[in-house]
Structures are given as C-alpha cells and as structure tokens.
C-alpha cells in the first residue's frame, strides 16, 4: 500500500524558489570572476596580437628591446620580474616565520597585540611610499656600503660572483628584492600567525614536556601541522611580489639591457608598463599589452603550481 506525499505548502514553494535564486546568484558571482579573468587576459592578448604576429617566439626569448626600431624582446623584464620576486621570498619567508613564531610562542601577552597590529598596518601602506623610502633611504645605503662590499668580497668568487659584480649605483634587482620583501612580510607573517594559533596547545605542551626546545617545537610540531596553510600564505606573498609596480619602478633602475648581476639596473614587466605606457606609440603599446598578458600567465602559473602543491600535500596527509 503506497502513501501519497502531502501537497507542498505555499511556504515550501516559496522556500524552494528562494533557494534556487540564491544558488543562481552564487553561480553568477563565480562565473563573473572567471569571465572577468578571461576577459582581462584575452583583451591584453588581443591588444598585443600585432607584436606577437611580428616577433613570434622571439618576443619571449630575445633580450633586444628597442622601440625605436620596433624590436621587442621581453626576456629582460621577464627575468627581472622572476629574480626580484625570488629575492623577496628568500628574505621574507624566514623573517615572516620568525615574526609569527615570536608572536605566538615567545612574546609576552602584553606585547603580542601591539606588534601584531603594527605588522598588519604595514600591509596598508601604499606601495609608492615603499618606493620613495627605497629611493631616498635604501639606495644610498646600498650605493655607499653594501654594493661596494659585495663587489669587493663576493664578486671575485667563482659561479656566484657574477651575481654580485657591478658599479655602486644602488639601483638594481637586489635593491628591488629587498623593498619587495619588506612589502610582502606583513601578508605572509599575518597568515602564518593566524595558522600557528590553530595548533592545539596539547601538542606543543606535550613536546615541551618531553624536553623539546622552542626551535624543535616550531620545526617538528607547528610547521608540519600548518604546512598547507603556510605554503598558501607564501604563494600569496609571491603573487604580490610578482605584480608590484611603483615600488619597483623607483629602485630597479629601469634598464632594458640584460645583465646577470643583481647590482646593476634592470626592469620588471610591471615597472616597464607603468613607465612607458603613457607615452607609447601604437606598436609599442601593443608590445606593452602583450607584456601584461605574459605577467598574467606567469602569475597564473605560480598560483596554479601552489594549488597543485597544496593538493598533493593534502593527499599525502590523508594517506597517513
């Protein structure tokens, strides 16, 4: 004997209709993000189609950037973008880890809130302020002290010496990397601090009870427990470093000549676009738009690799 379901009430019908509308709204917001990203990338690619058709793969592999002769090779800004971001991460990640662990494990409670607030406020400083600080404060220090020391003591060394030879100008990829590291430290350290606070106190207390030092607790307990979130925070800072414009434009020297030295002027994709887009001719503007598409692809690849890495870590942690 079958029982018939009671007819839906007006309230149930209204709730179902509202639920469908809410689901459609959420779907529309997600599609809006995808359409916006695709539209921005394709518009830059379409704007640079003439240079891409003329240069072909040489646009990505050549270092000859000469707008006067309509020759465009993006190797120098691509190289400068990647190198400055790597330098920033090499400095920012250890410092951010130290700040986060200090605030969660070492600092007295009355000191944690002021320092944490100060670090978060650093993230709100406009990038042009960092650029002015780098130009008026950091560049003279680099020019008068650090660059001559590196050129005299590290420059003669084999292999790595070529990276630290150059005139005492002060502008260069190393200076830009230092400025970028200061800019991304608030982002990375804030993420690390928040995820470190999620580690159960019993795990750390158990390690301390067994005689573990603070370093052992941080390296063997805190970091493995929060590894996925920490990596996500690092790649968040890397994405910021790859796309930074004004701060880098102040201190990198804005030279399109290829150099392996970190002490000589160079340029990045974002800095080159910011400096030259306003006065560019039609063909030169096409090359700059294509550069923007390259930066979009580089950032997308970095974030995609971060996502794959996090998925692999989650899969490995699930198999344990």
Short mmCIF file of C-alpha atoms in Angstrom, two decimals:
data_model
loop_
_atom_site.label_atom_id
_atom_site.label_comp_id
_atom_site.label_asym_id
_atom_site.label_seq_id
_atom_site.Cartn_x
_atom_site.Cartn_y
_atom_site.Cartn_z
CA UNK A 1 0.00 0.00 0.00
CA UNK A 2 1.55 3.31 -1.05
CA UNK A 3 1.16 6.54 0.81
CA UNK A 4 0.83 9.78 -1.08
CA UNK A 5 3.10 12.65 -0.12
CA UNK A 6 1.28 15.62 1.31
CA UNK A 7 0.94 18.53 -1.10
CA UNK A 8 3.60 21.21 -0.80
CA UNK A 9 2.54 24.22 1.12
CA UNK A 10 2.92 27.77 -0.11
CA UNK A 11 5.80 28.24 2.36
CA UNK A 12 7.68 25.24 0.93
CA UNK A 13 7.21 26.50 -2.62
CA UNK A 14 8.46 29.96 -1.67
CA UNK A 15 11.49 28.49 0.16
CA UNK A 16 12.37 26.30 -2.82
CA UNK A 17 12.10 29.28 -5.18
CA UNK A 18 14.27 31.42 -2.91
CA UNK A 19 16.84 28.63 -2.64
CA UNK A 20 17.07 28.36 -6.44
CA UNK A 21 17.51 32.10 -6.78
CA UNK A 22 20.23 32.10 -4.15
CA UNK A 23 22.01 29.23 -5.93
CA UNK A 24 21.79 31.08 -9.25
CA UNK A 25 23.16 34.23 -7.61
CA UNK A 26 26.16 32.38 -6.20
CA UNK A 27 26.77 30.70 -9.56
CA UNK A 28 26.63 34.09 -11.27
CA UNK A 29 29.22 35.57 -8.91
CA UNK A 30 31.60 32.66 -9.55
CA UNK A 31 31.10 32.93 -13.30
CA UNK A 32 31.64 36.69 -13.09
CA UNK A 33 35.12 36.12 -11.65
CA UNK A 34 36.01 33.62 -14.36
CA UNK A 35 34.64 35.81 -17.14
CA UNK A 36 36.50 38.85 -15.77
CA UNK A 37 39.80 36.99 -15.60
CA UNK A 38 39.39 35.52 -19.05
CA UNK A 39 38.29 38.87 -20.47
CA UNK A 40 41.27 40.71 -19.00
CA UNK A 41 43.73 38.12 -20.29
CA UNK A 42 42.21 37.88 -23.75
CA UNK A 43 41.91 41.65 -24.12
CA UNK A 44 45.63 42.04 -23.43
CA UNK A 45 46.45 39.20 -25.81
CA UNK A 46 44.24 40.76 -28.50
CA UNK A 47 45.87 44.15 -27.94
CA UNK A 48 49.32 42.61 -28.40
CA UNK A 49 48.43 40.45 -31.40
CA UNK A 50 50.35 42.61 -33.91
CA UNK A 51 53.63 42.34 -31.98
CA UNK A 52 53.09 38.64 -31.34
CA UNK A 53 52.49 38.04 -35.06
CA UNK A 54 55.60 40.04 -35.96
CA UNK A 55 58.02 38.72 -33.32
CA UNK A 56 56.66 35.24 -32.71
CA UNK A 57 58.51 33.24 -30.05
CA UNK A 58 61.40 35.71 -30.21
CA UNK A 59 59.26 38.05 -28.11
CA UNK A 60 59.69 35.68 -25.15
CA UNK A 61 63.29 34.57 -25.84
CA UNK A 62 65.01 37.73 -27.07
CA UNK A 63 66.52 40.47 -24.90
CA UNK A 64 66.51 43.06 -27.70
CA UNK A 65 64.01 45.71 -26.58
CA UNK A 66 64.25 48.69 -28.93
CA UNK A 67 61.00 50.63 -29.53
CA UNK A 68 62.75 52.97 -31.98
CA UNK A 69 63.40 50.07 -34.37
CA UNK A 70 60.19 48.25 -33.39
CA UNK A 71 62.11 45.33 -31.93
CA UNK A 72 60.60 43.81 -28.83
CA UNK A 73 62.11 41.02 -26.77
CA UNK A 74 60.64 40.50 -23.31
CA UNK A 75 63.39 38.37 -21.80
CA UNK A 76 64.83 41.18 -19.67
CA UNK A 77 61.57 42.23 -17.93
CA UNK A 78 60.54 38.58 -17.50
CA UNK A 79 63.92 37.78 -15.96
CA UNK A 80 63.79 40.84 -13.72
CA UNK A 81 60.26 40.03 -12.54
CA UNK A 82 61.16 36.48 -11.54
CA UNK A 83 64.53 37.33 -9.95
CA UNK A 84 63.22 40.20 -7.81
CA UNK A 85 60.31 38.04 -6.62
CA UNK A 86 62.65 35.18 -5.72
CA UNK A 87 64.94 37.54 -3.78
CA UNK A 88 61.93 38.91 -1.93
CA UNK A 89 60.77 35.40 -0.97
CA UNK A 90 64.25 34.34 0.19
CA UNK A 91 64.25 37.26 2.61
CA UNK A 92 60.57 37.48 3.53
CA UNK A 93 59.75 33.83 4.27
CA UNK A 94 62.32 33.25 7.08
CA UNK A 95 61.63 36.68 8.58
CA UNK A 96 57.87 36.11 8.46
CA UNK A 97 58.25 32.70 10.09
CA UNK A 98 60.33 34.25 12.87
CA UNK A 99 57.80 37.03 13.42
CA UNK A 100 54.87 34.63 13.50
CA UNK A 101 56.55 32.22 15.90
CA UNK A 102 57.71 35.06 18.13
CA UNK A 103 54.18 36.43 18.39
CA UNK A 104 52.63 33.03 19.13
CA UNK A 105 55.22 31.37 21.34
CA UNK A 106 57.87 33.75 22.64
CA UNK A 107 56.48 37.26 23.08
CA UNK A 108 54.71 38.14 26.34
CA UNK A 109 50.97 38.52 26.00
CA UNK A 110 51.01 42.29 26.55
CA UNK A 111 53.40 42.68 23.60
CA UNK A 112 51.64 40.42 21.08
CA UNK A 113 48.74 42.69 20.22
CA UNK A 114 50.75 45.91 19.59
CA UNK A 115 53.32 44.14 17.39
CA UNK A 116 50.65 42.19 15.55
CA UNK A 117 48.68 45.37 14.89
CA UNK A 118 51.79 47.20 13.71
CA UNK A 119 52.62 44.42 11.24
CA UNK A 120 49.09 44.43 9.88
CA UNK A 121 49.25 48.22 9.46
CA UNK A 122 52.36 47.81 7.31
CA UNK A 123 50.22 45.98 4.78
CA UNK A 124 48.09 49.10 4.35
CA UNK A 125 50.96 51.43 3.42
CA UNK A 126 50.74 52.44 -0.28
CA UNK A 127 53.40 50.92 -2.48
CA UNK A 128 54.61 54.33 -3.63
CA UNK A 129 55.64 55.09 -0.04
CA UNK A 130 57.81 51.97 -0.03
CA UNK A 131 59.26 53.10 -3.34
CA UNK A 132 60.12 56.56 -2.00
CA UNK A 133 61.69 55.01 1.08
CA UNK A 134 63.73 52.71 -1.11
CA UNK A 135 64.84 55.59 -3.32
CA UNK A 136 65.77 58.09 -0.60
CA UNK A 137 66.94 55.75 2.18
CA UNK A 138 67.80 52.26 0.94
CA UNK A 139 69.51 53.20 -2.33
CA UNK A 140 72.11 55.49 -0.65
CA UNK A 141 72.88 52.73 1.86
CA UNK A 142 73.27 50.21 -0.97
CA UNK A 143 75.40 52.62 -3.01
CA UNK A 144 77.75 53.66 -0.22
CA UNK A 145 78.08 50.49 1.84
CA UNK A 146 76.52 47.21 0.69
CA UNK A 147 77.24 47.27 -3.07
CA UNK A 148 80.97 48.11 -2.70
CA UNK A 149 81.34 45.41 -0.04
CA UNK A 150 79.58 42.78 -2.17
CA UNK A 151 81.59 43.75 -5.25
CA UNK A 152 84.89 43.52 -3.35
CA UNK A 153 84.27 40.38 -1.28
CA UNK A 154 81.67 38.30 -3.14
CA UNK A 155 82.28 39.44 -6.73
CA UNK A 156 85.64 37.62 -7.12
CA UNK A 157 84.13 34.28 -6.07
CA UNK A 158 83.50 31.67 -8.80
CA UNK A 159 79.98 30.89 -10.01
CA UNK A 160 78.05 33.24 -7.70
CA UNK A 161 80.48 36.11 -8.12
CA UNK A 162 78.88 37.20 -11.39
CA UNK A 163 75.67 37.96 -9.49
CA UNK A 164 77.39 40.49 -7.21
CA UNK A 165 79.60 42.50 -9.53
CA UNK A 166 78.67 45.97 -10.58
CA UNK A 167 79.17 49.70 -10.14
CA UNK A 168 78.00 51.38 -6.93
CA UNK A 169 74.76 52.74 -8.39
CA UNK A 170 72.39 51.47 -5.72
CA UNK A 171 69.56 50.70 -8.13
CA UNK A 172 69.14 47.10 -9.21
CA UNK A 173 67.35 43.82 -8.74
CA UNK A 174 68.82 43.27 -5.27
CA UNK A 175 67.52 46.62 -4.03
CA UNK A 176 64.12 45.89 -5.57
CA UNK A 177 64.06 42.45 -3.95
CA UNK A 178 64.76 43.96 -0.53
CA UNK A 179 61.95 46.51 -0.93
CA UNK A 180 59.55 43.81 -2.12
CA UNK A 181 60.45 41.59 0.84
CA UNK A 182 59.53 44.38 3.26
CA UNK A 183 56.23 44.82 1.42
CA UNK A 184 55.20 41.15 1.50
CA UNK A 185 56.37 40.36 5.04
CA UNK A 186 53.11 41.71 6.60
CA UNK A 187 50.99 39.46 4.37
CA UNK A 188 52.99 36.28 4.94
CA UNK A 189 53.59 36.82 8.66
CA UNK A 190 49.90 37.60 9.29
CA UNK A 191 48.84 34.36 7.59
CA UNK A 192 51.47 32.36 9.47
CA UNK A 193 50.49 33.91 12.76
CA UNK A 194 46.83 33.04 12.31
CA UNK A 195 47.51 29.44 11.31
CA UNK A 196 50.06 28.96 14.10
CA UNK A 197 47.33 29.91 16.57
CA UNK A 198 45.27 26.97 15.30
CA UNK A 199 47.83 24.41 16.51
CA UNK A 200 46.32 22.58 19.54
CA UNK A 201 48.04 23.63 22.75
CA UNK A 202 48.23 19.98 23.87
CA UNK A 203 50.58 19.12 21.02
CA UNK A 204 53.03 21.85 21.95
CA UNK A 205 52.74 21.22 25.67
CA UNK A 206 53.42 17.53 25.12
CA UNK A 207 56.55 18.35 23.13
CA UNK A 208 57.78 20.75 25.79
CA UNK A 209 57.08 18.12 28.46
CA UNK A 210 59.32 15.68 26.59
CA UNK A 211 62.17 18.20 26.67
CA UNK A 212 61.81 19.74 23.20
CA UNK A 213 63.24 23.20 22.64
CA UNK A 214 61.25 26.04 21.12
CA UNK A 215 63.03 25.51 17.82
CA UNK A 216 62.16 21.81 17.82
CA UNK A 217 58.54 22.60 18.63
CA UNK A 218 58.34 25.14 15.81
CA UNK A 219 60.08 22.92 13.24
CA UNK A 220 58.70 19.49 14.20
CA UNK A 221 55.24 20.34 15.57
CA UNK A 222 53.94 23.75 14.47
CA UNK A 223 55.25 23.84 10.91
CA UNK A 224 54.15 20.31 9.87
CA UNK A 225 50.71 20.87 11.38
CA UNK A 226 50.18 24.10 9.43
CA UNK A 227 52.26 23.30 6.35
CA UNK A 228 49.50 23.63 3.77
CA UNK A 229 48.28 26.99 5.07
CA UNK A 230 51.85 28.30 5.38
CA UNK A 231 52.59 27.41 1.76
CA UNK A 232 49.39 29.15 0.73
CA UNK A 233 50.48 32.30 2.57
CA UNK A 234 53.91 32.18 0.94
CA UNK A 235 52.42 31.98 -2.53
CA UNK A 236 50.05 34.81 -1.65
CA UNK A 237 53.08 36.98 -0.93
CA UNK A 238 54.77 35.74 -4.10
CA UNK A 239 51.78 36.81 -6.16
CA UNK A 240 52.01 40.28 -4.62
CA UNK A 241 55.74 40.47 -5.36
CA UNK A 242 55.32 39.43 -9.00
CA UNK A 243 52.82 42.18 -9.75
CA UNK A 244 54.24 45.08 -7.74
CA UNK A 245 54.74 48.20 -9.83
CA UNK A 246 55.52 51.59 -8.30
CA UNK A 247 57.84 50.49 -5.52
CA UNK A 248 59.96 48.54 -8.00
CA UNK A 249 59.94 51.34 -10.58
CA UNK A 250 61.60 53.65 -8.05
CA UNK A 251 64.58 51.42 -7.24
CA UNK A 252 65.28 48.95 -10.04
CA UNK A 253 66.88 51.43 -12.45
CA UNK A 254 64.51 50.77 -15.39
CA UNK A 255 67.11 49.47 -17.83
CA UNK A 256 66.14 47.06 -20.63
CA UNK A 257 69.72 45.81 -21.10
CA UNK A 258 70.25 42.24 -19.96
CA UNK A 259 72.56 41.70 -17.01
CA UNK A 260 73.13 38.76 -14.74
CA UNK A 261 74.32 41.00 -11.91
CA UNK A 262 71.87 41.75 -9.14
CA UNK A 263 73.60 45.07 -8.51
CA UNK A 264 73.05 46.63 -11.94
CA UNK A 265 69.89 48.36 -13.16
CA UNK A 266 67.23 46.20 -14.80
CA UNK A 267 63.44 46.25 -15.07
CA UNK A 268 60.32 44.18 -14.47
CA UNK A 269 57.18 43.71 -16.51
CA UNK A 270 55.01 45.85 -14.25
CA UNK A 271 57.62 48.63 -13.93
CA UNK A 272 58.21 48.78 -17.68
CA UNK A 273 54.48 49.05 -18.39
CA UNK A 274 53.98 51.75 -15.76
CA UNK A 275 56.91 53.85 -17.00
CA UNK A 276 56.28 53.69 -20.75
CA UNK A 277 52.57 53.09 -21.34
CA UNK A 278 51.52 56.74 -21.20
CA UNK A 279 53.86 57.88 -23.98
CA UNK A 280 53.92 54.71 -26.09
CA UNK A 281 53.18 54.65 -29.79
CA UNK A 282 50.60 52.26 -31.20
CA UNK A 283 53.07 49.44 -31.88
CA UNK A 284 54.88 49.99 -28.59
CA UNK A 285 51.55 49.98 -26.74
CA UNK A 286 50.80 46.63 -28.37
CA UNK A 287 54.08 45.26 -27.03
CA UNK A 288 53.28 46.52 -23.54
CA UNK A 289 49.83 44.91 -23.65
CA UNK A 290 51.44 41.64 -24.65
CA UNK A 291 53.81 42.06 -21.70
CA UNK A 292 50.76 42.41 -19.47
CA UNK A 293 49.44 39.14 -20.84
CA UNK A 294 52.80 37.50 -20.04
CA UNK A 295 52.62 38.78 -16.46
CA UNK A 296 49.09 37.41 -16.19
CA UNK A 297 50.30 33.99 -17.38
CA UNK A 298 53.30 34.00 -15.03
CA UNK A 299 51.10 34.83 -12.05
CA UNK A 300 48.52 32.25 -13.08
CA UNK A 301 51.18 29.54 -13.42
CA UNK A 302 52.62 30.36 -10.00
CA UNK A 303 49.23 30.22 -8.31
CA UNK A 304 48.31 27.02 -10.19
CA UNK A 305 51.53 25.38 -9.01
CA UNK A 306 50.70 26.47 -5.47
CA UNK A 307 47.28 24.88 -5.79
CA UNK A 308 48.73 21.62 -7.10
CA UNK A 309 51.29 21.57 -4.31
CA UNK A 310 48.60 22.07 -1.68
CA UNK A 311 46.50 19.29 -3.21
CA UNK A 312 49.47 16.91 -3.16
CA UNK A 313 50.19 17.77 0.46
CA UNK A 314 46.56 17.23 1.42
CA UNK A 315 46.56 13.89 -0.39
CA UNK A 316 49.72 12.76 1.37
CA UNK A 317 48.41 13.87 4.75
CA UNK A 318 45.19 11.96 4.09
CA UNK A 319 47.12 8.77 3.35
CA UNK A 320 48.95 8.84 6.64
#
